Coordinates of C-alpha atoms in Angstrom, one line a residue:
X1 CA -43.6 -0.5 1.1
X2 CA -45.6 1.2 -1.3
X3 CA -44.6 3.3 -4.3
X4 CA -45.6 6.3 -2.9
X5 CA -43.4 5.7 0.3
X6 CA -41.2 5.0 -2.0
X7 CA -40.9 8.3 -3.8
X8 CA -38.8 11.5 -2.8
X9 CA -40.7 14.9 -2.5
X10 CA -39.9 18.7 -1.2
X11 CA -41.9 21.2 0.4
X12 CA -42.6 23.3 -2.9
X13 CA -39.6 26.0 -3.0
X14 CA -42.6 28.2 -4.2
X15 CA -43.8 28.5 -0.4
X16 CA -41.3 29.7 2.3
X17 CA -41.4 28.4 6.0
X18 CA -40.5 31.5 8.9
X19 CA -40.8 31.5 12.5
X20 CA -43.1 34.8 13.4
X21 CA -41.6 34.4 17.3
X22 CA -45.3 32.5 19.1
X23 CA -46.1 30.8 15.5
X24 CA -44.5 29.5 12.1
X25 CA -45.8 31.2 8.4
X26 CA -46.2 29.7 5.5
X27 CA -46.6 31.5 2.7
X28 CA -45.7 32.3 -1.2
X29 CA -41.9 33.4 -2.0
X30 CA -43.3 36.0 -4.2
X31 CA -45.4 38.4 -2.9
X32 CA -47.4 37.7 -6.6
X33 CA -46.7 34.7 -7.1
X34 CA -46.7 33.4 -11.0
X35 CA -49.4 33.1 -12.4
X36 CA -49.2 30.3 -14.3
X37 CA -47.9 27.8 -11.5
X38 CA -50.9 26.3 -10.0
X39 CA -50.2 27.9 -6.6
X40 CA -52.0 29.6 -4.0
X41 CA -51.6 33.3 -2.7
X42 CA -51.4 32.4 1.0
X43 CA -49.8 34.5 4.5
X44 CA -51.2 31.4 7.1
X45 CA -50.0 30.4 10.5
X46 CA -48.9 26.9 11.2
X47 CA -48.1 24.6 14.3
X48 CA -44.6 24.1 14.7
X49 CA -45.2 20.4 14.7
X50 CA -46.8 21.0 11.4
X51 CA -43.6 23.4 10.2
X52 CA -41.0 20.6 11.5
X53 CA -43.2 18.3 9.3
X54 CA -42.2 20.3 6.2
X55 CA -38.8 20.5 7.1
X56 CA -37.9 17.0 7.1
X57 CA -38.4 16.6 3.1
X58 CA -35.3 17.0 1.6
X59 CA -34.5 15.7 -2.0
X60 CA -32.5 12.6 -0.2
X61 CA -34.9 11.2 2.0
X62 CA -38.0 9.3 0.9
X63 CA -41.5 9.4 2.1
X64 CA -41.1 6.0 4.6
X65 CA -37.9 7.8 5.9
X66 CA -39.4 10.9 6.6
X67 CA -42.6 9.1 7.9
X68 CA -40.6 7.1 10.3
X69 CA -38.3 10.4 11.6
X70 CA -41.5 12.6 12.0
X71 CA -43.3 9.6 14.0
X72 CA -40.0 9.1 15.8
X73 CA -39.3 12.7 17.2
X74 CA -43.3 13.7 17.8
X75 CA -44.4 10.4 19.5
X76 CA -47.0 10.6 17.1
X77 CA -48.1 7.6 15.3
X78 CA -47.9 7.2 12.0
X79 CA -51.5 6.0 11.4
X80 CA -52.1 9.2 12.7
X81 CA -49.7 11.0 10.3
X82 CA -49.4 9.0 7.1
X83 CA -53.1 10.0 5.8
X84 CA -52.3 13.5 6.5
X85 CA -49.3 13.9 4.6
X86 CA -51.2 12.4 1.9
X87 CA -53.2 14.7 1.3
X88 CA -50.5 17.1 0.8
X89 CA -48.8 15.3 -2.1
X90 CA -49.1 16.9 -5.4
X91 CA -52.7 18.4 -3.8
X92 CA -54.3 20.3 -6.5
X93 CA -56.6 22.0 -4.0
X94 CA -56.4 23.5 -0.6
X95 CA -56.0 21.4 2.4
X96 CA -57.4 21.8 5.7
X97 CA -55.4 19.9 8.7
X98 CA -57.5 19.7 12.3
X99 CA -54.3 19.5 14.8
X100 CA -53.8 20.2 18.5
X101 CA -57.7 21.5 18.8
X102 CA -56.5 24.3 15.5
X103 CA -57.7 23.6 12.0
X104 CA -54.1 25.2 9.9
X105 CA -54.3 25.9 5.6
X106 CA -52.3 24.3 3.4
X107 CA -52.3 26.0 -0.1
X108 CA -51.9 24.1 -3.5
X109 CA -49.2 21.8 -4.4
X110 CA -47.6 22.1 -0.7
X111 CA -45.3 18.6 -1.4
X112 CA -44.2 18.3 -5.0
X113 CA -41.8 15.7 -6.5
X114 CA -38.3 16.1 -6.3
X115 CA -36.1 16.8 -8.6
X116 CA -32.2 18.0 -9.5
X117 CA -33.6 21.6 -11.0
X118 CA -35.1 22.5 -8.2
X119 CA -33.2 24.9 -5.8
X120 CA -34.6 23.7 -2.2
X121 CA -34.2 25.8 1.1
X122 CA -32.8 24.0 3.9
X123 CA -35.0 24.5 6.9
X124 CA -33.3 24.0 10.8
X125 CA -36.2 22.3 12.9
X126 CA -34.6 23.4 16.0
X127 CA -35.7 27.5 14.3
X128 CA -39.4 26.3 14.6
X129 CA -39.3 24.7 18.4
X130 CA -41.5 27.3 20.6
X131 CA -43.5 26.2 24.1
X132 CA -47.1 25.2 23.7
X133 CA -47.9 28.0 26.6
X134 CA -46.1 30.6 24.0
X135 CA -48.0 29.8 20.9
X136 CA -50.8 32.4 19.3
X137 CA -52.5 31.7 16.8
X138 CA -55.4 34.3 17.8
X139 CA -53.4 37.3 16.8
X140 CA -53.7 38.2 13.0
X141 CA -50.9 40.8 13.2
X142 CA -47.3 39.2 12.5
X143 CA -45.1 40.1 15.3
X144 CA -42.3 40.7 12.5
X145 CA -43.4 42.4 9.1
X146 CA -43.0 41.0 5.4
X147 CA -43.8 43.1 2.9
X148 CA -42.7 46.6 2.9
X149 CA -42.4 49.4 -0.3
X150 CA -41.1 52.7 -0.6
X151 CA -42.1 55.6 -2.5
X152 CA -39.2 56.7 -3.7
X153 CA -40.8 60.3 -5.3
X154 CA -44.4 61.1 -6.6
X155 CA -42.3 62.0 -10.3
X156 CA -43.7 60.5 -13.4
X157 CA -42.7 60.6 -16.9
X158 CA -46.3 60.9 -17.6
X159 CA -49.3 63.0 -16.4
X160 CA -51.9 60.1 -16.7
X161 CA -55.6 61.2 -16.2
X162 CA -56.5 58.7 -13.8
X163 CA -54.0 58.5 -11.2
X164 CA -54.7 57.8 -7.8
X165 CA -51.5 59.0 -6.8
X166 CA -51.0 62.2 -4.2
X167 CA -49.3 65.0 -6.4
X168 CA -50.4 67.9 -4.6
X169 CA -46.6 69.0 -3.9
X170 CA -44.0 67.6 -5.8
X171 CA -41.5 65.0 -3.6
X172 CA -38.3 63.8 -4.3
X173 CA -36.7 61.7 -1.6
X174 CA -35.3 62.9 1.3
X175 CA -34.0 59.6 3.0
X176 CA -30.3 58.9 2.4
X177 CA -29.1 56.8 0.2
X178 CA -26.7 55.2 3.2
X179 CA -29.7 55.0 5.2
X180 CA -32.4 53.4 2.5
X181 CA -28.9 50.5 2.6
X182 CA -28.9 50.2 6.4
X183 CA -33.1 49.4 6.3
X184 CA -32.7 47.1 3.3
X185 CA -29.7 45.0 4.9
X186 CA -32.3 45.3 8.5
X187 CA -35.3 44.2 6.6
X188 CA -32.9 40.6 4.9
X189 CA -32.0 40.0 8.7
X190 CA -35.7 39.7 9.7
X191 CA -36.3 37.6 6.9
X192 CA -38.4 40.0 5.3
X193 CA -40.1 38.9 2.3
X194 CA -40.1 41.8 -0.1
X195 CA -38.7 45.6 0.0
X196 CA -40.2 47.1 -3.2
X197 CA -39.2 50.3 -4.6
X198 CA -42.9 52.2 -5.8
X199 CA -43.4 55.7 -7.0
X200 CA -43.8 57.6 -9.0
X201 CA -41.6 56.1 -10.9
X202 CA -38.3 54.2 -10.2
X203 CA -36.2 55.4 -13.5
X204 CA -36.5 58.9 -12.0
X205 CA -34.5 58.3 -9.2
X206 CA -31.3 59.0 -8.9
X207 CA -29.8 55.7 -7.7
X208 CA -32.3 53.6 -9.1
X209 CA -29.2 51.6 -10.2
X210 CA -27.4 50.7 -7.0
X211 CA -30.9 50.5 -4.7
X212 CA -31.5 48.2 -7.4
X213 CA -27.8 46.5 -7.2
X214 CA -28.5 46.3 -3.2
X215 CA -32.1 44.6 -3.1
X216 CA -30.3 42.1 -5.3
X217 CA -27.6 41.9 -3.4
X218 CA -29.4 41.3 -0.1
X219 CA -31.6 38.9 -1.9
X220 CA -34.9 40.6 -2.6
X221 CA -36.1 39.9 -5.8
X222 CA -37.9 43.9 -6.7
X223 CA -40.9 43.8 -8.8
X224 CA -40.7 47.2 -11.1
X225 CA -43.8 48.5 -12.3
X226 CA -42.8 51.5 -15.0
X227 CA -44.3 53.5 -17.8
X228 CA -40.8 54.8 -18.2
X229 CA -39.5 54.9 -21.6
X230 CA -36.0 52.8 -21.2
X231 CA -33.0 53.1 -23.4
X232 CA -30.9 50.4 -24.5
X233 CA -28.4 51.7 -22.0
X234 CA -31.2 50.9 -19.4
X235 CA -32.0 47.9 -20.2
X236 CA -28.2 46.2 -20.1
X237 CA -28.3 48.2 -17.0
X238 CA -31.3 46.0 -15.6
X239 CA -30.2 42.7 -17.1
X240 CA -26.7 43.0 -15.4
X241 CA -28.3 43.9 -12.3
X242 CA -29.7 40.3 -13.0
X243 CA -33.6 41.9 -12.8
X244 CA -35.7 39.1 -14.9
X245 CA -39.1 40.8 -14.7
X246 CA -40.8 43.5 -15.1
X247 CA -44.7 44.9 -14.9
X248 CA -44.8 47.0 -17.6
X249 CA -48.3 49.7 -17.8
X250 CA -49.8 50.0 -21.2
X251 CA -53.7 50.6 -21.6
X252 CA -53.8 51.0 -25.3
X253 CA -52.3 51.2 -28.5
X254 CA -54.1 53.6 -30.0
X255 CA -51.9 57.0 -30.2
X256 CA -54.7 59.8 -29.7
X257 CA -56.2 57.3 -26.8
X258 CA -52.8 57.4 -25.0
X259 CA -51.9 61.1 -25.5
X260 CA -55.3 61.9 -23.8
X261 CA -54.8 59.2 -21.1
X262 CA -51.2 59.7 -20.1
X263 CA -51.2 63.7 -21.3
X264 CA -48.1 62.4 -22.9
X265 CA -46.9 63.6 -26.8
X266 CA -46.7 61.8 -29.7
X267 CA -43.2 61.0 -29.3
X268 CA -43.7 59.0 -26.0
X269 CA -46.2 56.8 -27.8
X270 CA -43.4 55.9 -30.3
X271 CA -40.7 55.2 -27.8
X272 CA -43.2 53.3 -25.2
X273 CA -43.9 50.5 -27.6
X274 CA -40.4 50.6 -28.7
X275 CA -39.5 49.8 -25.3
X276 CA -41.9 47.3 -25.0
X277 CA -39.9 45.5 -28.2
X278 CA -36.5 45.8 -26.6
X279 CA -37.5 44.0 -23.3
X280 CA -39.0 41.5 -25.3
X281 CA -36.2 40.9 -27.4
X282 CA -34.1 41.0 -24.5
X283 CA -36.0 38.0 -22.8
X284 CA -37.4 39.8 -19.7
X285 CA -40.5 38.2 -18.3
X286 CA -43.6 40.8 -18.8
X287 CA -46.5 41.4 -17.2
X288 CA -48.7 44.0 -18.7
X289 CA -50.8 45.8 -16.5
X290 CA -53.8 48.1 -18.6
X291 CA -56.3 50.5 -17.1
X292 CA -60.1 50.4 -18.6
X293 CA -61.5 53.9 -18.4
X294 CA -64.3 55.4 -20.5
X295 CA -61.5 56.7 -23.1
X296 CA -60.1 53.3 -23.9
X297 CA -62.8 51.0 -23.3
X298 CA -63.7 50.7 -27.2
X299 CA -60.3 49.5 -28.0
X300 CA -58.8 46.9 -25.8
X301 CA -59.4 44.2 -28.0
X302 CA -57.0 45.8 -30.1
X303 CA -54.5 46.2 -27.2
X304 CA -54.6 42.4 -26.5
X305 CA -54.6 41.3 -30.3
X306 CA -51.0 43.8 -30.1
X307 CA -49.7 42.4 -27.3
X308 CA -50.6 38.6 -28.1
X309 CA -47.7 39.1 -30.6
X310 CA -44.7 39.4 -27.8
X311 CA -43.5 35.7 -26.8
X312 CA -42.2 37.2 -23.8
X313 CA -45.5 38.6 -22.2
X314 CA -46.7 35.9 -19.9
X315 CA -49.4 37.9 -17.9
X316 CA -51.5 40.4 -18.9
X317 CA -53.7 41.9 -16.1
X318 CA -56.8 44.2 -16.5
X319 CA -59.0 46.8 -14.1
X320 CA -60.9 49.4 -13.7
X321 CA -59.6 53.1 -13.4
X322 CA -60.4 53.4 -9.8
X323 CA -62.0 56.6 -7.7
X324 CA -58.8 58.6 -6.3
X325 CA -58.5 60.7 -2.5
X326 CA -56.6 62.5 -5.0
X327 CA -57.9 63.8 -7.8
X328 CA -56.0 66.3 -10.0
X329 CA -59.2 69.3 -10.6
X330 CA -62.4 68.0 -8.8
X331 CA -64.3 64.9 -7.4
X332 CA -66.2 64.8 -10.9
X333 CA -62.9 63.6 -12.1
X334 CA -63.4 60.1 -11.7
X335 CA -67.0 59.8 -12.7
X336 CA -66.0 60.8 -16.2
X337 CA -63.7 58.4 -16.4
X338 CA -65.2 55.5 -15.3
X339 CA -65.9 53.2 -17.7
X340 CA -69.2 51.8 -18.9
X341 CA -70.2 48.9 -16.6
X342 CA -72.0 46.8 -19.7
X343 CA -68.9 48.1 -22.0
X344 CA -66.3 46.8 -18.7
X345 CA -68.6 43.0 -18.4
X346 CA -67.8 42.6 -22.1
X347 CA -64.0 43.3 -21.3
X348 CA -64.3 40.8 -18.4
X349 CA -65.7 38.3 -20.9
X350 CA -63.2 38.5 -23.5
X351 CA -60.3 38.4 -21.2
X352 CA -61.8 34.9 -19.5
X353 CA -62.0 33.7 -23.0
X354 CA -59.0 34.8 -24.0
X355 CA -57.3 33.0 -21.2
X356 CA -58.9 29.6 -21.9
X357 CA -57.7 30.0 -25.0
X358 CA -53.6 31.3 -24.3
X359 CA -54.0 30.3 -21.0
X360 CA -50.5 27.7 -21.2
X361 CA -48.6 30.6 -22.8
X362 CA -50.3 33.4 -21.2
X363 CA -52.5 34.4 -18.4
X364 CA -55.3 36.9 -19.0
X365 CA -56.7 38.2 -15.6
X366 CA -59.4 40.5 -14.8
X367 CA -59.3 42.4 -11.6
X368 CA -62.9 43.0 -9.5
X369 CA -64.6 46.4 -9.3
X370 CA -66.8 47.8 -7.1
X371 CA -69.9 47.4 -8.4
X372 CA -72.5 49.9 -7.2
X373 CA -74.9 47.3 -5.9
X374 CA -72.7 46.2 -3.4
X375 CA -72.3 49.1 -1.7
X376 CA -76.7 50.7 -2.1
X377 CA -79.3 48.6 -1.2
X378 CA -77.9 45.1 -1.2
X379 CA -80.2 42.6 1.0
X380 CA -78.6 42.2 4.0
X381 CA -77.7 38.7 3.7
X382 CA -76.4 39.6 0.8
X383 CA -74.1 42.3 1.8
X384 CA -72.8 40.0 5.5
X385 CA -71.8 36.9 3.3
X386 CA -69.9 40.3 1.3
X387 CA -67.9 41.2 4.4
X388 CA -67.5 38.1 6.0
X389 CA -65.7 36.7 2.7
X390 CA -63.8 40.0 2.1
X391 CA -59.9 39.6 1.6
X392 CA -57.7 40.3 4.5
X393 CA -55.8 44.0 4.8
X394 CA -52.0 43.5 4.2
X395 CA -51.2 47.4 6.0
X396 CA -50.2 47.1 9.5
X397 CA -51.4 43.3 9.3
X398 CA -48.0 42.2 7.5
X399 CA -47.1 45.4 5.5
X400 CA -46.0 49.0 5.5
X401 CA -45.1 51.4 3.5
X402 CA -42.1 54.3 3.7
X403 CA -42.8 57.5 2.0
X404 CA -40.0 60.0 0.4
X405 CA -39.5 61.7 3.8
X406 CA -38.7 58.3 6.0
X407 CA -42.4 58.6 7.9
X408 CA -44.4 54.8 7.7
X409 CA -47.9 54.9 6.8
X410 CA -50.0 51.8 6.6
X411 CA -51.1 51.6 3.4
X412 CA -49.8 53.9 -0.1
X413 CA -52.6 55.5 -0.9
X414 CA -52.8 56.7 2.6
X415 CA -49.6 59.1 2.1
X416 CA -49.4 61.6 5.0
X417 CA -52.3 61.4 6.9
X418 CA -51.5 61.3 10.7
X419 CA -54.5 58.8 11.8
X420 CA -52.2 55.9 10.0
X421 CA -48.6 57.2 10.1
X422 CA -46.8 54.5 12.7
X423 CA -43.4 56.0 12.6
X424 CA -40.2 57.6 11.3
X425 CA -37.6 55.2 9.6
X426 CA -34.9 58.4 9.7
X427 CA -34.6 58.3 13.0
X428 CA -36.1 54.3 14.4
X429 CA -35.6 51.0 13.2
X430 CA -38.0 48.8 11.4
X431 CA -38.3 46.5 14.2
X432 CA -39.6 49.9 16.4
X433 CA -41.6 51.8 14.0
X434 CA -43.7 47.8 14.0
X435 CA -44.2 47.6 17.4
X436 CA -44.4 51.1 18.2
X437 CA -47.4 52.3 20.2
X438 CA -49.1 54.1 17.2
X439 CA -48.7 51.0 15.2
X440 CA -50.4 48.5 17.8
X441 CA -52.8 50.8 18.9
X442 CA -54.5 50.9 15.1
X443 CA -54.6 47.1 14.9
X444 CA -56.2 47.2 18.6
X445 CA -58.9 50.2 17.3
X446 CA -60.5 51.5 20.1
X447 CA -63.9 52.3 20.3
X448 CA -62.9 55.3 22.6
X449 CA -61.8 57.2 19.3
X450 CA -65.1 56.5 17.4
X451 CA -68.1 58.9 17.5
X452 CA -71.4 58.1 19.8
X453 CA -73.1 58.9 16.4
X454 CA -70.9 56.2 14.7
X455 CA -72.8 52.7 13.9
X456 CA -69.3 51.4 14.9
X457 CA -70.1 52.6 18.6
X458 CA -72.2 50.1 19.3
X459 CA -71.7 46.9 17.1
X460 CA -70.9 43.7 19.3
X461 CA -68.3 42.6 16.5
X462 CA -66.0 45.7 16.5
X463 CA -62.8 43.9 18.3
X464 CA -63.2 41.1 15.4
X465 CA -63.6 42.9 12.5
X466 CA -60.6 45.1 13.1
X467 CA -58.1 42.3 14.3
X468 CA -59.2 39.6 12.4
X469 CA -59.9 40.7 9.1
X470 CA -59.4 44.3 8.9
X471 CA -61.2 47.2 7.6
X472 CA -59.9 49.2 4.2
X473 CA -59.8 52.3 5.7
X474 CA -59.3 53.6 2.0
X475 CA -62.3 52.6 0.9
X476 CA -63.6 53.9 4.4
X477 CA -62.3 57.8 2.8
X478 CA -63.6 56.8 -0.7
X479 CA -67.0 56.4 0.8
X480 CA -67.6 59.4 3.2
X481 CA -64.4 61.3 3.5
X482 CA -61.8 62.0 5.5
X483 CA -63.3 63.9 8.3
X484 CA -65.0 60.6 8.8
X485 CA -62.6 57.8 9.3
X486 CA -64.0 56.4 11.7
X487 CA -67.0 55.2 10.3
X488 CA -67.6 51.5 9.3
X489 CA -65.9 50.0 6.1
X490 CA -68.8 50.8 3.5
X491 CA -68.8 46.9 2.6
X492 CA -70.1 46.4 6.0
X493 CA -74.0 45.8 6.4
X494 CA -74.3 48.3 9.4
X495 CA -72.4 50.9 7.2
X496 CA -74.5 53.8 6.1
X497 CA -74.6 54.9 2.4
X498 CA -71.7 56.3 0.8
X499 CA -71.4 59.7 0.2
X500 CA -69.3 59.9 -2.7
X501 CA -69.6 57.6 -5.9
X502 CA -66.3 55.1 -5.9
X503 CA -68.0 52.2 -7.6
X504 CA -69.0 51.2 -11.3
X505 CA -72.7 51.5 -12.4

């Protein structure tokens, strides 16, 4: 017997194994996952042969037992198997596994060693047994959702310049506090992943405390993203809740920058970074999260240089002020904002150096923009490779999101709209507003509800570019507005050019 055989590994408890009713997921724990663990961001399908695999590593068992009980219960031989597994030791890169006629992902670092400090999920195989004349592996849609937020309000403690979100009337929320309890205990039954509370802002709501309490309670793990000044009071608050994390927004240090950003006073800038300090000192994991627009673009040096001083800020992620469906005085809004696109490249170039450099304490990211030659006059080549390679849509794919009155819209900066609202969460469960009728029909997008005059009328790829991938029917308002929804996601090489400037130039 070899060494290797020898050894004792676990599937990573990073990556979570659920049955989706015809097909078994794989994917991250987190909905983010760390981002200094070396893993992969991944929502994938597996065989259940492939799933039962998995479950057989447990810390007791070594690789010749496991081996031997796979080959044992599949018939399969383990010449067949052995070279497989493999490749899914310790695998630094992505792995791709031909099986049953199917070629199924495996992200990075799938089987890691064992070891005592690891807490490991014990899987039933018998959950991940499902006929071969049930399986799908065609539909991208999850027959049972994972990711969901809610917007608890659209209050802020600050008025910030380039918000995205839809303030037009003020909202507070109207879904009991019983009832947001009932959805959250609903969404740990179906194994949801995440149940994130999203604003606005959290610390403005009035049982941010106990919603808080409950998610932990029903084991989500929230992420809380908050410009919120907090109080000492707060913070014990949060660490007896047993909340670890938190993404905390800061796009500069300079104090006239952030008044004019944020439209905040001078006495917010003082209590801001003196929050900062206390969750440092108090040992919460950070993850700062800083806006680039045209006011702050000279000074972000300075910003990281500041925050490279916390030991307690592990990730520090940058973008570009983006175009808003919402602006707060006119559509002119964003393109003074917007920062430079040479000034922005220099910014991209410091943060990939600074992250060679701190990269083991912490992790400098830069986000992508939409760069204006993406969108006007790309070759057409060019602009296919573009959309072929483009990202998956979470909305109505895996996720939803509940606004302050209980309706479900697909995506948050959708708010209200009717096209994308699936259902009401006052009055139907999760499990129906998923598979309601509005819901399905979206993901199956008819060409009967797009215009002759519509490119989308006539393209031969439609049913695949809606069901496989998905179109961002955000970027679809960005680009020519919302009496024209149904048009072609502007990435798309039969899409006509934009009518209103979204992208950096």
């Amino acid at each position: 017997m070899s060494t290797k055989e020898e050894s004792f590994y676990i599937l990573n408890p990073q990556y979570t194994l659920k049955s989706d009713k015809k097909r078994v997921l794989l994917f991250n724990k987190d909905v983010v996952p760390p981002v200094k663990n070396g893993l992969s961001e991944m929502v994938g399908f597996l065989h259940p042969v492939l799933a039962i695999l998995l479950c057989l590593f447990k810390k007791e068992k070594n690789l010749k037992t496991v081996l031997d009980e796979f080959a044992e219960l599949t018939g399969l031989k383990r010449e067949f198997v052995s070279p497989m597994v493999s490749q899914l030791l310790e695998n630094k890169t992505e792995i791709k596994v031909a099986f049953n006629g199917r070629t199924f992902y495996f992200p990075r670092n799938t089987l890691i060693r064992a070891g005592n400090h690891y807490d490991v999920t014990s899987y039933n195989p018998e959950d991940f047994l499902i006929p071969n004349s049930q399986l799908d592996f065609d539909s991208q849609r999850l027959y049972e959702p994972l990711d969901s937020m809610i917007m608890l309000n659209n209050r802020c403690a600050t008025q910030c310049t380039y918000c995205y979100v839809d303030k037009r009337k003020p909202v507070a929320c109207q879904i009991p506090f019983k009832r947001i309890v009932e959805l959250i205990r609903e969404a740990r039954e179906m194994g949801m992943r995440s149940f994130n509370p999203t604003g606005g802002e959290l610390f403005t709501y009035k049982y941010w405390k106990e919603l808080l309490d409950v998610l932990k309670e029903n084991r989500f793990d929230p992420v809380i993203t908050t410009k919120y000044p907090l109080n000492e009071r707060h913070i014990k608050e949060l660490k007896d809740i047993g909340i670890k994390r938190i993404n905390f927004s800061l796009d500069t240090i300079n104090r006239g920058q952030m008044c004019q950003l944020l439209n905040v006073n001078e006495k917010y800038y003082d209590l801001i970074l003196k929050t900062l300090e206390q969750l440092n000192n108090n040992d919460f994991d950070i993850c700062i999260q800083s806006q680039v627009t045209s006011i702050n673009q000279d000074s972000m040096e300075e910003l990281f240089d500041y925050l490279l001083g916390f030991e307690n800020i592990n990730c520090i992620k940058v973008r570009s002020t983006t175009f808003s469906l919402y602006p707060k005085s006119d559509r002119n809004n964003f393109l003074r904002l917007r920062p430079d696109k040479n000034k922005l490249d220099e910014i991209m170039d410091t943060v990939i150096r600074l992250d060679k450099k701190h990269g083991d304490r912490v992790r400098f990211l830069f986000h992508e923009y939409p760069e204006r030659k993406k969108y006007i006059n790309p070759s057409t080549r060019e602009k296919q490779a573009l959309f072929k390679n483009r990202p998956q849509c979470s909305g109505n794919f895996h996720a939803f999101h509940i606004l302050p009155d209980g309706r479900v819209t697909i995506c948050e900066e959708l708010y209200w709209r009717p096209q994308f609202i699936i259902g009401d969460l006052m009055t139907h469960s999760i499990s129906e507003v998923w598979n309601s009728e509005k819901a399905l029909s979206l993901y199956h997008f008819s060409k009967d509800l797009v215009r002759e005059s519509v490119a989308c009328k006539k393209c031969d790829d439609f049913d695949r570019c809606h069901r496989t991938q998905g179109v961002c029917w955000k970027q679809v308002l960005f680009a020519y507005g919302e009496e024209n929804w149904d048009y072609p996601d502007p990435r798309c090489p039969r899409a006509p050019r934009p009518g209103n400037e979204f992208w950096i130039e």
